[in-house]
mmCIF file of C-alpha atoms in Angstrom:
data_model
loop_
_atom_site.group_PDB
_atom_site.id
_atom_site.type_symbol
_atom_site.label_atom_id
_atom_site.label_comp_id
_atom_site.label_asym_id
_atom_site.label_seq_id
_atom_site.Cartn_x
_atom_site.Cartn_y
_atom_site.Cartn_z
ATOM 1 C CA MET A 1 90.648 97.872 62.461
ATOM 2 C CA TYR A 2 87.850 95.713 61.041
ATOM 3 C CA LYS A 3 87.873 93.059 58.240
ATOM 4 C CA LYS A 4 84.503 91.482 57.510
ATOM 5 C CA SER A 5 84.208 88.188 57.596
ATOM 6 C CA SER A 6 81.690 84.928 57.424
ATOM 7 C CA LYS A 7 79.315 84.530 60.339
ATOM 8 C CA PRO A 8 81.956 82.443 63.360
ATOM 9 C CA ASP A 9 80.660 79.088 64.230
ATOM 10 C CA ARG A 10 78.755 79.074 67.861
ATOM 11 C CA ASP A 11 77.352 76.444 69.600
ATOM 12 C CA SER A 12 73.390 76.393 68.416
ATOM 13 C CA ASP A 13 72.124 76.300 72.213
ATOM 14 C CA LYS A 14 68.333 77.504 71.843
ATOM 15 C CA LYS A 15 69.163 79.657 74.658
ATOM 16 C CA PRO A 16 67.276 83.017 74.565
ATOM 17 C CA LYS A 17 70.347 85.017 73.245
ATOM 18 C CA LEU A 18 72.090 87.984 74.958
ATOM 19 C CA SER A 19 74.969 88.868 72.178
ATOM 20 C CA TYR A 20 75.687 88.467 68.427
ATOM 21 C CA TRP A 21 79.171 88.127 66.683
ATOM 22 C CA SER A 22 79.796 90.969 64.762
ATOM 23 C CA LYS A 23 80.236 89.883 60.532
ATOM 24 C CA THR A 24 83.438 92.198 61.121
ATOM 25 C CA LYS A 25 86.452 90.883 62.839
ATOM 26 C CA CYS A 26 88.508 93.416 65.136
ATOM 27 C CA THR A 27 92.818 92.985 64.364
ATOM 28 C CA CYS A 28 94.843 93.456 67.037
ATOM 29 C CA PRO A 29 96.759 96.050 66.589
ATOM 30 C CA VAL A 30 99.807 95.174 69.141
ATOM 31 C CA CYS A 31 99.740 91.056 67.409
ATOM 32 C CA GLN A 32 98.149 91.723 64.210
ATOM 33 C CA ARG A 33 95.525 89.027 64.058
ATOM 34 C CA ASP A 34 92.033 88.485 63.792
ATOM 35 C CA PHE A 35 89.585 88.220 66.510
ATOM 36 C CA ASP A 36 85.618 88.032 66.435
ATOM 37 C CA LYS A 37 83.748 91.189 67.594
ATOM 38 C CA GLU A 38 80.974 90.021 69.868
ATOM 39 C CA GLU A 39 78.008 93.035 70.437
ATOM 40 C CA MET A 40 74.989 93.205 72.917
ATOM 41 C CA LEU A 41 71.454 92.332 71.356
ATOM 42 C CA THR A 42 69.367 95.264 73.086
ATOM 43 C CA GLY A 43 65.709 94.690 71.303
ATOM 44 C CA SER A 44 62.471 91.885 72.981
ATOM 45 C CA GLY A 45 62.771 92.887 76.480
ATOM 46 C CA ARG A 46 66.639 92.142 76.927
ATOM 47 C CA MET A 47 67.109 95.798 79.221
ATOM 48 C CA ASN A 48 64.684 96.077 81.615
ATOM 49 C CA ALA A 49 66.022 99.796 83.358
ATOM 50 C CA GLY A 50 65.908 99.151 86.662
ATOM 51 C CA ASP A 51 67.373 102.560 89.184
ATOM 52 C CA LEU A 52 70.343 104.546 89.537
ATOM 53 C CA THR A 53 72.694 103.972 91.741
ATOM 54 C CA ASP A 54 74.525 107.471 93.364
ATOM 55 C CA GLU A 55 77.792 106.136 91.857
ATOM 56 C CA LEU A 56 75.751 106.693 88.582
ATOM 57 C CA HIS A 57 75.295 103.481 87.752
ATOM 58 C CA ARG A 58 72.721 101.998 85.548
ATOM 59 C CA THR A 59 70.979 98.684 86.911
ATOM 60 C CA TYR A 60 68.668 96.581 85.394
ATOM 61 C CA ILE A 61 66.020 94.430 86.511
ATOM 62 C CA PRO A 62 66.558 90.399 85.874
ATOM 63 C CA SER A 63 63.562 88.758 82.892
ATOM 64 C CA GLU A 64 62.236 85.345 83.668
ATOM 65 C CA LYS A 65 62.983 84.827 79.981
ATOM 66 C CA TYR A 66 66.709 86.674 80.102
ATOM 67 C CA GLY A 67 67.442 86.432 83.511
ATOM 68 C CA ALA A 68 70.242 89.194 84.584
ATOM 69 C CA ILE A 69 72.230 91.208 82.150
ATOM 70 C CA TYR A 70 75.310 93.328 82.197
ATOM 71 C CA PRO A 71 74.944 95.391 79.636
ATOM 72 C CA LEU A 72 78.705 97.140 80.246
ATOM 73 C CA ILE A 73 81.183 93.919 80.060
ATOM 74 C CA TYR A 74 80.176 93.988 76.215
ATOM 75 C CA ALA A 75 81.830 97.432 76.421
ATOM 76 C CA VAL A 76 85.610 96.303 76.185
ATOM 77 C CA GLY A 77 86.979 93.699 73.549
ATOM 78 C CA ALA A 78 90.460 91.527 74.445
ATOM 79 C CA CYS A 79 92.037 90.314 71.933
ATOM 80 C CA PRO A 80 92.475 86.285 72.913
ATOM 81 C CA ARG A 81 95.699 85.242 71.433
ATOM 82 C CA CYS A 82 97.894 88.801 73.503
ATOM 83 C CA HIS A 83 95.256 89.490 76.230
ATOM 84 C CA LEU A 84 95.003 93.397 74.853
ATOM 85 C CA ALA A 85 92.117 94.952 75.700
ATOM 86 C CA LEU A 86 90.024 97.839 75.037
ATOM 87 C CA PHE A 87 86.979 99.832 74.340
ATOM 88 C CA TRP A 88 86.685 98.896 71.203
ATOM 89 C CA LYS A 89 86.964 101.676 69.552
ATOM 90 C CA ASP A 90 91.134 102.364 70.256
ATOM 91 C CA PHE A 91 92.018 98.551 68.034
ATOM 92 C CA GLU A 92 91.230 101.113 65.632
ATOM 93 C CA GLU A 93 92.913 104.060 67.202
ATOM 94 C CA ILE A 94 96.454 103.370 69.074
ATOM 95 C CA LYS A 95 98.895 103.256 66.534
ATOM 96 C CA ASP A 96 101.921 104.680 67.682
ATOM 97 C CA LYS A 97 104.909 102.055 67.910
ATOM 98 C CA ALA A 98 106.029 103.687 71.332
ATOM 99 C CA SER A 99 102.301 101.946 73.182
ATOM 100 C CA ILE A 100 102.286 98.815 70.804
ATOM 101 C CA GLU A 101 105.366 97.791 71.958
ATOM 102 C CA ALA A 102 105.043 98.225 76.029
ATOM 103 C CA LEU A 103 102.053 96.802 74.990
ATOM 104 C CA ARG A 104 103.202 93.291 73.798
ATOM 105 C CA ASP A 105 106.392 93.482 76.393
ATOM 106 C CA ASP A 106 103.748 93.737 79.226
ATOM 107 C CA ASP A 107 101.129 90.457 77.330
ATOM 108 C CA GLU A 108 102.349 87.646 80.020
ATOM 109 C CA ASN A 109 101.890 90.250 83.339
ATOM 110 C CA ARG A 110 98.688 91.313 81.858
ATOM 111 C CA GLN A 111 97.194 87.163 81.703
ATOM 112 C CA LYS A 112 98.931 86.381 85.482
ATOM 113 C CA LYS A 113 97.682 89.343 87.190
ATOM 114 C CA VAL A 114 94.138 89.574 85.725
ATOM 115 C CA ALA A 115 94.512 85.079 86.534
ATOM 116 C CA THR A 116 95.261 85.864 89.751
ATOM 117 C CA ILE A 117 91.387 87.491 90.269
ATOM 118 C CA PHE A 118 89.180 86.187 87.487
ATOM 119 C CA PRO A 119 90.631 82.755 87.163
ATOM 120 C CA HIS A 120 89.179 80.411 84.507
ATOM 121 C CA TYR A 121 88.257 83.000 81.793
ATOM 122 C CA GLU A 122 88.213 82.801 78.896
ATOM 123 C CA LEU A 123 88.332 85.220 75.617
ATOM 124 C CA THR A 124 86.291 83.156 73.186
ATOM 125 C CA ARG A 125 83.540 81.924 74.662
ATOM 126 C CA GLU A 126 79.780 83.997 74.632
ATOM 127 C CA ARG A 127 80.706 86.417 77.718
ATOM 128 C CA ASN A 128 79.224 85.491 81.391
ATOM 129 C CA LEU A 129 79.892 88.253 84.008
ATOM 130 C CA LEU A 130 83.632 86.730 84.872
ATOM 131 C CA ASP A 131 84.182 87.079 81.875
ATOM 132 C CA GLY A 132 83.232 90.372 81.222
ATOM 133 C CA ALA A 133 84.816 91.242 84.746
ATOM 134 C CA ALA A 134 88.439 89.970 83.481
ATOM 135 C CA MET A 135 88.317 92.071 80.267
ATOM 136 C CA TYR A 136 87.630 95.485 81.967
ATOM 137 C CA TYR A 137 90.992 94.536 83.924
ATOM 138 C CA LEU A 138 93.039 93.065 80.961
ATOM 139 C CA ALA A 139 91.846 96.499 80.229
ATOM 140 C CA LEU A 140 93.199 98.359 83.033
ATOM 141 C CA LEU A 141 96.232 96.945 82.734
ATOM 142 C CA SER A 142 96.776 97.951 78.707
ATOM 143 C CA TYR A 143 95.385 101.229 79.192
ATOM 144 C CA GLU A 144 98.911 101.497 81.758
ATOM 145 C CA LYS A 145 100.727 100.789 78.940
ATOM 146 C CA VAL A 146 99.755 103.636 76.721
ATOM 147 C CA ASP A 147 100.532 106.892 75.540
ATOM 148 C CA LEU A 148 98.993 109.954 76.941
ATOM 149 C CA ALA A 149 97.607 111.035 74.084
ATOM 150 C CA TYR A 150 94.587 108.535 74.595
ATOM 151 C CA ALA A 151 94.073 109.735 77.504
ATOM 152 C CA PRO A 152 94.502 106.628 79.003
ATOM 153 C CA THR A 153 93.874 108.252 82.843
ATOM 154 C CA PHE A 154 90.455 109.076 82.354
ATOM 155 C CA LYS A 155 90.129 105.751 80.640
ATOM 156 C CA ARG A 156 91.426 103.694 83.780
ATOM 157 C CA ALA A 157 89.896 105.593 86.055
ATOM 158 C CA MET A 158 85.895 104.670 83.465
ATOM 159 C CA ILE A 159 87.373 101.443 84.070
ATOM 160 C CA SER A 160 87.622 101.205 87.503
ATOM 161 C CA LEU A 161 84.815 102.431 88.540
ATOM 162 C CA ARG A 162 82.659 99.465 85.936
ATOM 163 C CA LEU A 163 85.087 96.752 87.285
ATOM 164 C CA ALA A 164 83.935 97.936 91.065
ATOM 165 C CA TRP A 165 80.552 97.314 90.321
ATOM 166 C CA LEU A 166 81.492 94.115 87.972
ATOM 167 C CA CYS A 167 82.670 92.549 91.203
ATOM 168 C CA GLY A 168 79.462 93.832 93.801
ATOM 169 C CA HIS A 169 77.541 91.902 90.896
ATOM 170 C CA LEU A 170 79.848 88.771 90.668
ATOM 171 C CA ASN A 171 79.803 88.741 95.261
ATOM 172 C CA GLU A 172 76.001 88.591 94.435
ATOM 173 C CA THR A 173 75.982 86.180 92.038
ATOM 174 C CA ILE A 174 79.006 83.998 94.172
ATOM 175 C CA PRO A 175 79.816 85.568 97.127
ATOM 176 C CA GLY A 176 82.001 83.585 99.295
ATOM 177 C CA TYR A 177 85.181 84.501 96.666
ATOM 178 C CA ASN A 178 86.077 87.398 98.442
ATOM 179 C CA TYR A 179 84.673 90.118 95.381
ATOM 180 C CA ASP A 180 83.168 92.516 98.181
ATOM 181 C CA TYR A 181 86.603 93.373 99.354
ATOM 182 C CA ILE A 182 88.425 93.182 95.589
ATOM 183 C CA ALA A 183 85.350 95.973 94.732
ATOM 184 C CA LYS A 184 86.433 97.901 97.012
ATOM 185 C CA VAL A 185 90.075 97.693 95.568
ATOM 186 C CA PHE A 186 88.487 99.029 92.774
ATOM 187 C CA TYR A 187 86.990 101.902 93.805
ATOM 188 C CA GLN A 188 90.110 103.752 95.589
ATOM 189 C CA LYS A 189 91.803 102.980 92.247
ATOM 190 C CA ALA A 190 88.746 105.352 90.243
ATOM 191 C CA ASN A 191 88.886 107.853 93.144
ATOM 192 C CA PHE A 192 92.675 107.281 92.337
ATOM 193 C CA PHE A 193 92.851 108.334 88.508
ATOM 194 C CA TYR A 194 89.809 110.376 88.218
ATOM 195 C CA GLU A 195 91.216 112.089 91.181
ATOM 196 C CA GLN A 196 94.749 112.453 88.479
ATOM 197 C CA THR A 197 92.687 112.359 85.222
ATOM 198 C CA VAL A 198 91.359 116.376 87.140
ATOM 199 C CA MET A 199 95.722 117.780 87.697
ATOM 200 C CA ASN A 200 97.386 115.771 84.532
ATOM 201 C CA GLU A 201 94.343 118.375 82.782
ATOM 202 C CA THR A 202 94.852 121.169 84.957
ATOM 203 C CA ASN A 203 98.721 120.765 84.838
ATOM 204 C CA ARG A 204 98.617 120.926 80.572
ATOM 205 C CA VAL A 205 100.184 116.558 81.123
ATOM 206 C CA GLU A 206 97.127 114.867 79.869
ATOM 207 C CA SER A 207 94.161 116.911 77.957
ATOM 208 C CA PHE A 208 90.890 114.567 78.331
ATOM 209 C CA ALA A 209 90.082 116.000 75.341
ATOM 210 C CA PRO A 210 89.671 112.654 73.152
ATOM 211 C CA VAL A 211 87.292 111.325 75.226
ATOM 212 C CA ASN A 212 84.195 111.828 73.583
ATOM 213 C CA ASN A 213 81.537 110.161 76.703
ATOM 214 C CA PHE A 214 82.555 110.841 80.731
ATOM 215 C CA GLY A 215 80.159 107.936 81.685
ATOM 216 C CA PRO A 216 80.540 107.179 84.027
ATOM 217 C CA ASP A 217 77.629 104.049 83.178
ATOM 218 C CA MET A 218 76.530 103.448 79.145
ATOM 219 C CA ASP A 219 73.195 104.697 79.272
ATOM 220 C CA LYS A 220 73.851 108.803 79.968
ATOM 221 C CA ASN A 221 76.777 110.702 79.248
ATOM 222 C CA TYR A 222 77.353 112.705 82.810
ATOM 223 C CA GLY A 223 80.379 115.195 81.079
ATOM 224 C CA TYR A 224 82.758 116.429 83.394
ATOM 225 C CA ASP A 225 80.323 117.655 86.145
ATOM 226 C CA GLY A 226 79.641 113.719 86.503
ATOM 227 C CA MET A 227 83.245 113.671 86.996
ATOM 228 C CA ILE A 228 83.339 116.091 89.708
ATOM 229 C CA TYR A 229 80.845 114.490 91.441
ATOM 230 C CA LEU A 230 82.214 110.977 91.335
ATOM 231 C CA ILE A 231 85.592 112.490 93.227
ATOM 232 C CA GLY A 232 83.732 114.116 96.452
ATOM 233 C CA LEU A 233 81.124 110.153 96.447
ATOM 234 C CA LEU A 234 84.374 107.948 96.240
ATOM 235 C CA GLU A 235 86.435 110.381 98.835
ATOM 236 C CA TYR A 236 83.151 109.852 100.649
ATOM 237 C CA LYS A 237 81.928 106.694 100.400
ATOM 238 C CA TYR A 238 85.757 104.536 100.083
ATOM 239 C CA GLY A 239 88.446 107.079 100.693
ATOM 240 C CA GLN A 240 91.233 106.467 103.354
ATOM 241 C CA THR A 241 90.445 106.667 107.035
ATOM 242 C CA GLU A 242 94.463 105.794 108.970
ATOM 243 C CA ASP A 243 95.002 110.026 108.171
ATOM 244 C CA MET A 244 91.619 111.698 109.427
ATOM 245 C CA GLN A 245 92.415 115.135 109.053
ATOM 246 C CA LEU A 246 93.900 114.503 105.528
ATOM 247 C CA ARG A 247 90.759 113.046 105.218
ATOM 248 C CA TYR A 248 88.665 115.747 106.691
ATOM 249 C CA LYS A 249 90.882 118.213 103.970
ATOM 250 C CA LYS A 250 90.589 116.443 100.745
ATOM 251 C CA LEU A 251 86.501 115.838 101.933
ATOM 252 C CA ASP A 252 86.458 120.518 102.131
ATOM 253 C CA GLU A 253 87.610 120.761 99.062
ATOM 254 C CA ASP A 254 85.428 117.925 97.336
ATOM 255 C CA LYS A 255 82.760 119.736 98.880
ATOM 256 C CA ARG A 256 83.435 123.221 97.968
ATOM 257 C CA ALA A 257 84.199 121.553 93.868
ATOM 258 C CA ILE A 258 81.042 120.668 93.577
ATOM 259 C CA ALA A 259 79.190 123.543 95.834
ATOM 260 C CA ARG A 260 81.078 125.824 92.480
ATOM 261 C CA ILE A 261 80.241 122.983 89.544
ATOM 262 C CA PHE A 262 76.670 122.827 91.083
ATOM 263 C CA GLY A 263 75.801 126.442 92.316
ATOM 264 C CA LEU A 264 74.033 124.732 95.445
ATOM 265 C CA GLY A 265 73.126 127.183 97.637
ATOM 266 C CA LYS A 266 71.200 129.076 95.160
ATOM 267 C CA SER A 267 68.149 129.282 93.324
ATOM 268 C CA SER A 268 69.734 128.283 89.983
ATOM 269 C CA LYS A 269 68.329 125.065 88.281
ATOM 270 C CA ALA A 270 70.682 125.279 85.546
ATOM 271 C CA LYS A 271 71.580 121.283 86.447
ATOM 272 C CA PRO A 272 68.582 120.000 86.420
ATOM 273 C CA GLY A 273 67.645 115.878 87.134
ATOM 274 C CA PRO A 274 69.259 112.831 88.896
ATOM 275 C CA LEU A 275 72.864 114.519 89.193
ATOM 276 C CA LEU A 276 72.331 118.037 90.502
ATOM 277 C CA GLU A 277 70.197 115.767 93.562
ATOM 278 C CA ASN A 278 72.747 113.780 94.009
ATOM 279 C CA ALA A 279 75.213 116.646 94.746
ATOM 280 C CA ARG A 280 72.907 118.195 96.439
ATOM 281 C CA ASN A 281 73.254 115.454 98.705
ATOM 282 C CA LEU A 282 75.744 114.611 98.801
ATOM 283 C CA TYR A 283 77.035 118.185 99.663
ATOM 284 C CA ASP A 284 74.689 118.029 102.069
ATOM 285 C CA ASN A 285 76.240 114.564 103.352
ATOM 286 C CA ILE A 286 79.550 116.111 103.552
ATOM 287 C CA SER A 287 78.756 119.252 105.760
ATOM 288 C CA ALA A 288 77.365 116.536 108.118
ATOM 289 C CA LEU A 289 80.433 114.754 107.984
ATOM 290 C CA LEU A 290 82.819 117.746 108.480
ATOM 291 C CA LYS A 291 80.677 119.545 111.442
ATOM 292 C CA GLU A 292 80.787 116.443 113.308
ATOM 293 C CA SER A 293 84.481 116.139 112.784
ATOM 294 C CA LYS A 294 84.649 119.670 114.188
ATOM 295 C CA THR A 295 82.538 118.167 117.839
ATOM 296 C CA ILE A 296 84.783 115.494 117.995
ATOM 297 C CA ASP A 297 88.021 117.375 117.753
ATOM 298 C CA LEU A 298 86.798 120.277 120.083
ATOM 299 C CA SER A 299 85.505 116.858 122.609
ATOM 300 C CA ASP A 300 88.998 116.018 121.878
ATOM 301 C CA ASP A 301 90.331 118.956 123.272
ATOM 302 C CA ASP A 302 88.479 118.613 126.590
#
C-alpha cells in the first residue's frame, strides 16, 4: 500500500543523482509501518546501454558524470523495520494472513542470513550496489514464506539470477571477498528454481500466471521461451559435475526442449532476435559437449 508523504529529508550533496525519493510512501504488510520508496532516475545519459550477455543480462557502460549504474537494484524494496523485501508491487498484493504471519516469524532469521553475506548493508540511505544485493537476498528469503498463489518459485528464480549478476558486479568492484563464489551459488539456485517453476506449472501445483514479466532483466520481457533457454544455459554453465551421467541426461533433455521451443534445425523465423541467436549457440554447445561425452565413454570401454 502506498501513502502520500512529504519529500523525505536527505543529505543535499551536489553529486549527480541516480535516484529520487517518491512522494508516496510504501506500507509494509507485515509490520504496517510506512517507509520511503526509492526510484531510479533514467534521463540525462544515466543509462548508457551496453551489451546483452548470453544470460540475457543487460550491461551498462559507466559514464564520466554518473559512473557505474545498476538499474536492477531499484526493482525491490525492503522494510527497514522488519526486513521484509519484495518486488514493489507485492507490497500491495500480499495480504493473506498465513503469508504475513510466516514472514513476521522469520524476521530475525532474514536479518542474520543477509548480514553474513552482505555485512553493513543499510535500508534507509540511497542504496549502493551492496545494499541492493542485500535487498535482493532479503527478498529471496521473504518469498520462501509466501503462499504459492503469488508465484514465489518463479520470483525466487529471477531473484537468484539477478543476485548472481549483482554478486558478479560486487566481485569486480571489491574483489577478494568471495563474491565470485557466492555468485556461482546463486546461479545454481536460479537453475533449481527455474526448473521447479516449470515442474510446478506442469503438475498444476503452482501457476506462474500471476507473473507479468519474465525478464530476466528489466529492459525486455523474454517470456516463457526465455525461461526454457535459461534452464538449459544455467545447467550448461553452472550445473553439478559430480554425477556426469545425470548431467548429460539433463543436458540432453534441455537440448530437446530448446529445439522444440525455438524450432532449431528448421527454416522458421518465427522467433528472431538475440534470444534465437543465443538459443542456437547454446544448442550447438550442448550438442558438442554431448558428442564429446560419447567419445569419452567409448574410449573408457577400450
